[in-house]
């Protein structure tokens, strides 16, 4: 039970960190009461496997959110390009669409760079059910091994959140410093 308690503490701290950072998607506080890290005893009491199922759903939601962010960023980039440039009208179909390969090379390069960046973020999640880490979980010989593997994933997410928190505080303290040095104090009218 000791490793189970440590795993639960790790997961709960992760939920709290997600909330404090305003992560989307994130686990709600309500999930804390439904977590189980014990062995499952029946289809209705799935134990650790039920918690791992929640984790998989979370990763799927995060993948969807990243895909939506990527689409918005691409649309914004295309709109920005079109505000300064025009396309040949014969390339645009009746619905106002254009094929990717008909776009100017610099815009294609920008879109591909955005796609690569987001693909890297999705790959870093390593959350596909067929991924090697899920296979390792399925092939592990004991509950203790599965618990240890799952805790490794939770620590990886905790590390990502800690990095995000550091970056947020770095940029927010940079903003506060910048305000004292610039614009508003000089305006004495």
Coordinates of N, CA and C in Angstrom, one line a residue:
X1 N 0.8 -1.2 0.0 CA 0.0 0.0 0.0 C 0.8 1.3 0.0
X2 N 2.1 1.2 0.5 CA 2.9 2.4 0.5 C 3.1 3.0 -0.9
X3 N 3.5 2.2 -1.9 CA 3.7 2.8 -3.2 C 2.4 3.3 -3.8
X4 N 1.3 2.7 -3.4 CA 0.0 3.2 -3.8 C -0.3 4.6 -3.3
X5 N 0.0 4.8 -2.0 CA -0.3 6.1 -1.3 C 0.6 7.1 -2.0
X6 N 1.9 6.8 -2.3 CA 2.8 7.7 -2.9 C 2.3 8.1 -4.3
X7 N 1.8 7.1 -5.0 CA 1.2 7.4 -6.4 C 0.0 8.3 -6.3
X8 N -0.8 8.1 -5.3 CA -2.0 8.9 -5.1 C -1.6 10.4 -4.8
X9 N -0.6 10.5 -3.9 CA -0.1 11.8 -3.5 C 0.4 12.5 -4.7
X10 N 1.2 11.8 -5.5 CA 1.8 12.4 -6.8 C 0.7 12.9 -7.7
X11 N -0.4 12.0 -7.9 CA -1.5 12.4 -8.8 C -2.2 13.6 -8.3
X12 N -2.5 13.6 -7.0 CA -3.3 14.7 -6.4 C -2.5 16.0 -6.5
X13 N -1.2 16.0 -6.3 CA -0.3 17.2 -6.4 C -0.3 17.7 -7.9
X14 N -0.4 16.7 -8.8 CA -0.4 17.1 -10.2 C -1.8 17.8 -10.6
X15 N -2.9 17.3 -10.0 CA -4.2 17.9 -10.2 C -4.1 19.4 -9.7
X16 N -3.5 19.5 -8.5 CA -3.4 20.9 -7.9 C -2.6 21.8 -8.7
X17 N -1.4 21.3 -9.3 CA -0.6 22.1 -10.1 C -1.3 22.5 -11.4
X18 N -2.0 21.6 -12.0 CA -2.8 21.9 -13.2 C -3.7 23.0 -12.9
X19 N -4.4 22.9 -11.8 CA -5.4 24.0 -11.5 C -4.8 25.3 -11.3
X20 N -3.7 25.3 -10.5 CA -3.0 26.6 -10.2 C -2.4 27.3 -11.5
X21 N -2.1 26.5 -12.5 CA -1.6 27.0 -13.7 C -2.6 27.3 -14.8
X22 N -3.9 26.9 -14.4 CA -5.0 27.1 -15.4 C -4.8 26.3 -16.6
X23 N -4.3 25.1 -16.5 CA -4.1 24.2 -17.6 C -5.4 23.8 -18.3
X24 N -5.4 23.7 -19.6 CA -6.6 23.2 -20.3 C -6.1 22.2 -21.3
X25 N -6.6 21.0 -21.3 CA -7.5 20.4 -20.4 C -6.8 20.1 -19.1
X26 N -7.5 19.8 -18.0 CA -7.0 19.4 -16.8 C -8.0 18.6 -16.0
X27 N -7.5 17.9 -15.0 CA -8.3 17.1 -14.1 C -9.0 18.1 -13.1
X28 N -10.2 17.8 -12.8 CA -10.9 18.6 -11.8 C -10.6 18.1 -10.4
X29 N -10.9 18.9 -9.4 CA -10.7 18.4 -8.0 C -11.6 17.2 -7.7
X30 N -12.7 17.0 -8.4 CA -13.6 15.9 -8.1 C -12.9 14.6 -8.4
X31 N -12.0 14.6 -9.3 CA -11.3 13.3 -9.7 C -10.5 12.7 -8.5
X32 N -10.1 13.6 -7.6 CA -9.3 13.2 -6.5 C -10.0 12.1 -5.7
X33 N -11.3 12.2 -5.5 CA -12.0 11.2 -4.7 C -12.3 9.9 -5.4
X34 N -12.1 9.8 -6.8 CA -12.4 8.6 -7.5 C -11.1 7.9 -7.9
X35 N -9.9 8.3 -7.5 CA -8.7 7.7 -7.9 C -8.5 6.4 -7.1
X36 N -8.0 5.4 -7.8 CA -7.6 4.1 -7.1 C -6.3 3.7 -7.7
X37 N -5.4 3.3 -6.8 CA -4.1 2.8 -7.3 C -3.9 1.3 -6.8
X38 N -5.0 0.7 -6.3 CA -5.0 -0.7 -5.9 C -5.2 -1.6 -7.1
X39 N -5.1 -2.9 -6.8 CA -5.4 -3.9 -7.8 C -6.9 -3.8 -8.0
X40 N -7.4 -3.9 -9.3 CA -8.8 -4.0 -9.6 C -9.3 -5.3 -9.1
X41 N -10.6 -5.3 -8.6 CA -11.2 -6.6 -8.2 C -12.3 -7.0 -9.0
X42 N -12.8 -6.1 -9.9 CA -14.0 -6.5 -10.7 C -14.1 -5.4 -11.8
X43 N -15.0 -5.7 -12.8 CA -15.2 -4.7 -13.9 C -15.7 -3.3 -13.3
X44 N -16.4 -3.3 -12.2 CA -16.8 -2.0 -11.6 C -15.7 -1.4 -10.7
X45 N -14.8 -2.2 -10.2 CA -13.7 -1.7 -9.4 C -12.4 -2.0 -10.2
X46 N -12.1 -1.1 -11.1 CA -10.9 -1.3 -12.0 C -9.6 -1.0 -11.4
X47 N -9.6 -0.4 -10.2 CA -8.3 -0.1 -9.5 C -7.4 0.8 -10.3
X48 N -6.1 0.4 -10.4 CA -5.1 1.2 -11.1 C -5.5 1.3 -12.6
X49 N -6.1 0.3 -13.1 CA -6.4 0.3 -14.6 C -7.5 1.4 -14.8
X50 N -8.4 1.7 -13.9 CA -9.3 2.7 -14.0 C -8.7 4.1 -14.0
X51 N -7.7 4.3 -13.2 CA -6.9 5.5 -13.1 C -6.1 5.7 -14.4
X52 N -5.5 4.6 -14.9 CA -4.8 4.7 -16.1 C -5.7 5.1 -17.3
X53 N -6.9 4.5 -17.2 CA -7.9 4.9 -18.2 C -8.2 6.4 -18.2
X54 N -8.4 7.0 -17.0 CA -8.6 8.4 -16.9 C -7.4 9.2 -17.5
X55 N -6.2 8.7 -17.2 CA -5.0 9.3 -17.8 C -5.0 9.3 -19.3
X56 N -5.4 8.2 -19.9 CA -5.5 8.0 -21.3 C -6.5 9.0 -21.9
X57 N -7.6 9.2 -21.2 CA -8.6 10.1 -21.7 C -8.1 11.6 -21.6
X58 N -7.3 11.8 -20.6 CA -6.7 13.2 -20.4 C -5.8 13.4 -21.6
X59 N -4.9 12.4 -21.9 CA -3.9 12.6 -23.0 C -4.6 12.8 -24.3
X60 N -5.7 12.0 -24.5 CA -6.5 12.2 -25.8 C -7.1 13.6 -25.9
X61 N -7.6 14.1 -24.8 CA -8.2 15.5 -24.8 C -7.1 16.5 -25.0
X62 N -5.9 16.3 -24.4 CA -4.8 17.2 -24.7 C -4.4 17.2 -26.1
X63 N -4.4 16.0 -26.7 CA -4.0 15.9 -28.1 C -5.0 16.7 -29.0
X64 N -6.3 16.6 -28.7 CA -7.3 17.3 -29.4 C -7.2 18.8 -29.2
X65 N -6.9 19.3 -28.0 CA -6.7 20.7 -27.7 C -5.5 21.2 -28.5
X66 N -4.4 20.5 -28.5 CA -3.2 20.9 -29.3 C -3.5 21.0 -30.8
X67 N -4.3 20.0 -31.3 CA -4.7 20.1 -32.7 C -5.5 21.3 -33.0
X68 N -6.4 21.7 -32.1 CA -7.3 22.9 -32.3 C -6.4 24.1 -32.2
X69 N -5.4 24.2 -31.3 CA -4.5 25.3 -31.2 C -3.7 25.5 -32.5
X70 N -3.3 24.3 -33.0 CA -2.5 24.3 -34.2 C -3.3 24.9 -35.4
X71 N -4.5 24.4 -35.5 CA -5.4 24.9 -36.6 C -5.6 26.4 -36.5
X72 N -5.9 26.9 -35.3 CA -6.1 28.3 -35.1 C -4.8 29.1 -35.5
X73 N -3.7 28.6 -35.1 CA -2.4 29.3 -35.4 C -2.2 29.3 -36.9
X74 N -2.4 28.2 -37.6 CA -2.3 28.2 -39.0 C -3.3 29.2 -39.7
X75 N -4.5 29.1 -39.2 CA -5.5 30.1 -39.8 C -5.1 31.5 -39.6
X76 N -4.6 31.8 -38.4 CA -4.1 33.2 -38.1 C -3.0 33.6 -39.0
X77 N -2.0 32.6 -39.2 CA -0.9 32.9 -40.1 C -1.3 33.2 -41.5
X78 N -2.2 32.4 -42.0 CA -2.7 32.5 -43.4 C -3.5 33.9 -43.5
X79 N -4.3 34.2 -42.5 CA -5.1 35.4 -42.5 C -4.1 36.6 -42.5
X80 N -3.1 36.5 -41.7 CA -2.1 37.6 -41.6 C -1.4 37.8 -42.9
X81 N -1.0 36.7 -43.5 CA -0.3 36.7 -44.8 C -1.3 37.3 -45.9
X82 N -2.5 36.9 -45.9 CA -3.5 37.5 -46.9 C -3.8 38.9 -46.7
X83 N -3.6 39.4 -45.4 CA -3.9 40.9 -45.2 C -2.8 41.7 -45.9
X84 N -1.6 41.2 -46.1 CA -0.5 41.9 -46.7 C -0.3 41.5 -48.1
X85 N -0.8 40.4 -48.6 CA -0.5 39.8 -49.9 C -1.8 39.3 -50.5
X86 N -1.8 39.1 -51.8 CA -3.0 38.5 -52.4 C -2.6 37.3 -53.2
X87 N -3.6 36.4 -53.4 CA -3.4 35.2 -54.1 C -4.0 35.3 -55.5
X88 N -3.4 34.6 -56.4 CA -4.1 34.5 -57.8 C -5.5 34.0 -57.7
X89 N -6.4 34.7 -58.2 CA -7.8 34.3 -58.1 C -8.1 32.9 -58.7
X90 N -7.3 32.5 -59.7 CA -7.6 31.2 -60.4 C -7.2 30.1 -59.5
X91 N -6.5 30.3 -58.4 CA -6.1 29.2 -57.5 C -7.2 29.0 -56.4
X92 N -8.1 29.9 -56.2 CA -9.1 29.8 -55.2 C -10.4 29.3 -55.8
X93 N -10.9 28.2 -55.2 CA -12.2 27.6 -55.7 C -13.4 28.4 -55.3
X94 N -14.6 27.9 -55.7 CA -15.8 28.6 -55.5 C -16.1 28.8 -54.0
X95 N -15.6 27.9 -53.1 CA -15.9 28.0 -51.7 C -14.8 28.8 -51.0
X96 N -13.9 29.4 -51.7 CA -12.9 30.3 -51.1 C -11.7 29.5 -50.6
X97 N -11.6 28.2 -51.0 CA -10.5 27.4 -50.6 C -9.4 27.3 -51.6
X98 N -8.2 27.0 -51.1 CA -7.0 26.9 -51.9 C -6.2 25.7 -51.5
X99 N -5.6 24.9 -52.4 CA -4.8 23.8 -52.0 C -3.5 24.2 -51.4
X100 N -3.0 23.5 -50.5 CA -1.8 23.8 -49.8 C -0.7 24.0 -50.7
X101 N -0.5 23.1 -51.7 CA 0.6 23.2 -52.6 C 0.5 24.4 -53.5
X102 N -0.6 25.1 -53.6 CA -0.8 26.3 -54.4 C -0.4 27.6 -53.6
X103 N -0.2 27.5 -52.4 CA 0.2 28.6 -51.5 C 1.6 29.0 -51.9
X104 N 2.0 30.3 -51.6 CA 3.4 30.7 -51.8 C 4.3 29.9 -50.9
X105 N 5.5 29.7 -51.4 CA 6.5 28.9 -50.6 C 6.8 29.3 -49.2
X106 N 6.8 30.7 -49.0 CA 7.1 31.2 -47.6 C 5.9 30.8 -46.6
X107 N 4.7 30.9 -47.2 CA 3.5 30.5 -46.4 C 3.5 29.0 -46.1
X108 N 3.8 28.2 -47.1 CA 3.9 26.8 -46.9 C 5.0 26.4 -45.8
X109 N 6.1 27.1 -45.9 CA 7.2 26.9 -44.9 C 6.7 27.2 -43.5
X110 N 5.9 28.3 -43.3 CA 5.4 28.7 -42.0 C 4.4 27.7 -41.5
X111 N 3.5 27.2 -42.4 CA 2.5 26.2 -42.0 C 3.2 24.9 -41.6
X112 N 4.2 24.5 -42.3 CA 4.9 23.3 -42.0 C 5.7 23.4 -40.7
X113 N 6.3 24.6 -40.4 CA 7.0 24.8 -39.2 C 6.0 24.7 -38.0
X114 N 4.8 25.3 -38.1 CA 3.8 25.2 -37.1 C 3.4 23.7 -36.9
X115 N 3.2 23.0 -38.0 CA 2.8 21.6 -37.9 C 3.9 20.8 -37.2
X116 N 5.1 21.0 -37.5 CA 6.3 20.3 -36.9 C 6.3 20.5 -35.4
X117 N 6.1 21.8 -35.0 CA 6.2 22.2 -33.6 C 5.1 21.5 -32.8
X118 N 3.9 21.5 -33.3 CA 2.7 20.8 -32.6 C 2.9 19.3 -32.7
X119 N 3.4 18.8 -33.8 CA 3.6 17.3 -33.8 C 4.6 16.9 -32.8
X120 N 5.6 17.7 -32.5 CA 6.6 17.5 -31.5 C 6.0 17.4 -30.1
X121 N 5.0 18.4 -29.9 CA 4.3 18.4 -28.6 C 3.5 17.2 -28.4
X122 N 2.8 16.8 -29.5 CA 1.9 15.6 -29.4 C 2.8 14.3 -29.2
X123 N 3.9 14.2 -29.9 CA 4.8 13.1 -29.7 C 5.3 13.0 -28.3
X124 N 5.6 14.2 -27.7 CA 6.1 14.2 -26.3 C 5.1 13.6 -25.3
X125 N 3.8 13.7 -25.7 CA 2.8 13.2 -24.8 C 3.0 11.6 -24.7
X126 N 3.3 11.0 -25.8 CA 3.5 9.6 -25.8 C 2.3 8.9 -25.2
X127 N 1.1 9.3 -25.6 CA -0.1 8.8 -25.0 C -0.9 7.8 -25.8
X128 N -0.4 7.4 -27.0 CA -1.1 6.5 -27.8 C -1.2 5.1 -27.1
X129 N -2.4 4.5 -27.2 CA -2.5 3.2 -26.5 C -1.6 2.1 -27.1
X130 N -1.1 2.3 -28.3 CA -0.2 1.4 -29.0 C 1.3 1.8 -28.7
X131 N 1.5 2.8 -28.0 CA 2.9 3.3 -27.8 C 3.7 2.3 -26.9
X132 N 5.0 2.5 -27.0 CA 5.8 1.6 -26.2 C 5.6 1.7 -24.7
X133 N 5.3 2.8 -24.3 CA 5.1 2.9 -22.8 C 3.8 2.2 -22.3
X134 N 2.8 2.2 -23.2 CA 1.6 1.5 -22.8 C 1.8 0.0 -22.9
X135 N 2.6 -0.4 -23.9 CA 3.0 -1.8 -24.1 C 3.8 -2.3 -22.9
X136 N 4.7 -1.5 -22.4 CA 5.5 -1.8 -21.2 C 4.6 -2.0 -20.0
X137 N 3.5 -1.2 -19.9 CA 2.6 -1.3 -18.8 C 1.8 -2.7 -18.9
X138 N 1.4 -3.0 -20.1 CA 0.6 -4.2 -20.3 C 1.5 -5.5 -20.1
X139 N 2.8 -5.3 -20.4 CA 3.7 -6.5 -20.3 C 4.4 -6.6 -19.0
X140 N 4.2 -5.6 -18.1 CA 4.8 -5.7 -16.8 C 4.2 -6.9 -16.0
X141 N 5.1 -7.5 -15.2 CA 4.7 -8.7 -14.5 C 4.0 -8.5 -13.2
X142 N 4.0 -7.3 -12.6 CA 3.4 -7.1 -11.3 C 2.7 -5.8 -11.2
X143 N 1.8 -5.7 -10.3 CA 1.1 -4.5 -9.9 C 2.1 -3.4 -9.5
X144 N 3.1 -3.8 -8.8 CA 4.1 -2.9 -8.3 C 4.9 -2.3 -9.5
X145 N 5.2 -3.1 -10.5 CA 5.8 -2.6 -11.7 C 5.0 -1.6 -12.5
X146 N 3.7 -1.9 -12.6 CA 2.7 -1.0 -13.3 C 2.6 0.3 -12.6
X147 N 2.6 0.2 -11.3 CA 2.5 1.4 -10.4 C 3.7 2.3 -10.6
X148 N 4.9 1.7 -10.7 CA 6.2 2.4 -10.8 C 6.2 3.1 -12.2
X149 N 5.8 2.3 -13.3 CA 5.7 2.9 -14.6 C 4.8 4.1 -14.7
X150 N 3.6 4.0 -14.1 CA 2.6 5.0 -14.1 C 3.2 6.2 -13.3
X151 N 3.8 6.0 -12.2 CA 4.4 7.1 -11.4 C 5.5 7.9 -12.3
X152 N 6.2 7.1 -13.1 CA 7.2 7.8 -14.0 C 6.5 8.7 -14.9
X153 N 5.3 8.4 -15.5 CA 4.6 9.2 -16.4 C 4.1 10.5 -15.6
X154 N 3.6 10.2 -14.4 CA 3.1 11.3 -13.6 C 4.2 12.3 -13.2
X155 N 5.4 11.8 -12.9 CA 6.6 12.7 -12.7 C 7.0 13.5 -13.9
X156 N 6.9 12.8 -15.0 CA 7.2 13.5 -16.3 C 6.2 14.7 -16.5
X157 N 4.9 14.5 -16.2 CA 3.9 15.6 -16.3 C 4.2 16.6 -15.3
X158 N 4.6 16.2 -14.1 CA 4.8 17.2 -13.0 C 6.0 18.0 -13.4
X159 N 7.0 17.5 -14.0 CA 8.2 18.2 -14.5 C 7.8 19.2 -15.5
X160 N 6.9 18.8 -16.5 CA 6.5 19.7 -17.5 C 5.7 20.9 -16.9
X161 N 4.9 20.6 -15.9 CA 4.1 21.7 -15.2 C 5.1 22.6 -14.4
X162 N 6.1 22.1 -13.8 CA 7.1 22.9 -13.1 C 7.8 23.8 -14.0
X163 N 8.2 23.3 -15.2 CA 8.8 24.1 -16.2 C 7.9 25.2 -16.7
X164 N 6.6 24.9 -16.9 CA 5.7 25.9 -17.3 C 5.5 27.0 -16.2
X165 N 5.4 26.5 -15.0 CA 5.3 27.5 -13.9 C 6.5 28.4 -13.8
X166 N 7.7 27.9 -14.0 CA 8.9 28.7 -14.0 C 8.9 29.7 -15.1
X167 N 8.5 29.3 -16.3 CA 8.4 30.2 -17.4 C 7.4 31.3 -17.2
X168 N 6.2 30.9 -16.6 CA 5.2 31.9 -16.3 C 5.7 32.9 -15.3
X169 N 6.4 32.5 -14.3 CA 6.9 33.5 -13.3 C 8.0 34.3 -13.9
X170 N 8.8 33.7 -14.8 CA 9.9 34.5 -15.4 C 9.3 35.6 -16.3
X171 N 8.3 35.2 -17.1 CA 7.7 36.3 -17.9 C 6.9 37.3 -17.2
X172 N 6.2 36.8 -16.1 CA 5.4 37.8 -15.4 C 6.3 38.7 -14.6
X173 N 7.4 38.3 -14.0 CA 8.3 39.2 -13.3 C 9.0 40.1 -14.3
X174 N 9.3 39.6 -15.5 CA 9.8 40.4 -16.6 C 8.9 41.6 -17.0
X175 N 7.6 41.3 -17.0 CA 6.6 42.3 -17.4 C 6.5 43.3 -16.3
X176 N 6.6 42.9 -15.0 CA 6.5 43.9 -13.9 C 7.7 44.8 -13.9
X177 N 8.9 44.2 -14.2 CA 10.1 45.0 -14.3 C 10.0 46.0 -15.5
X178 N 9.5 45.6 -16.6 CA 9.4 46.4 -17.8 C 8.5 47.6 -17.5
X179 N 7.4 47.5 -16.7 CA 6.5 48.6 -16.5 C 7.2 49.7 -15.7
X180 N 8.1 49.3 -14.8 CA 8.7 50.3 -14.0 C 9.7 51.1 -14.8
X181 N 10.2 50.6 -15.9 CA 11.3 51.3 -16.7 C 10.7 52.1 -17.8
X182 N 9.5 51.8 -18.3 CA 9.0 52.4 -19.5 C 7.9 53.3 -19.4
X183 N 7.1 53.4 -20.4 CA 6.0 54.2 -20.7 C 5.2 55.0 -19.6
X184 N 4.5 54.4 -18.8 CA 3.5 55.1 -17.9 C 4.2 56.1 -17.0
X185 N 5.3 55.9 -16.3 CA 5.8 56.9 -15.4 C 6.3 58.2 -16.2
X186 N 6.7 58.0 -17.5 CA 7.1 59.2 -18.2 C 6.0 60.1 -18.6
X187 N 4.7 59.6 -18.6 CA 3.6 60.3 -19.0 C 3.1 61.2 -17.8
X188 N 3.6 62.4 -17.8 CA 3.2 63.3 -16.6 C 2.2 64.3 -17.0
X189 N 1.4 64.2 -18.0 CA 0.4 65.2 -18.3 C -0.8 65.1 -17.5

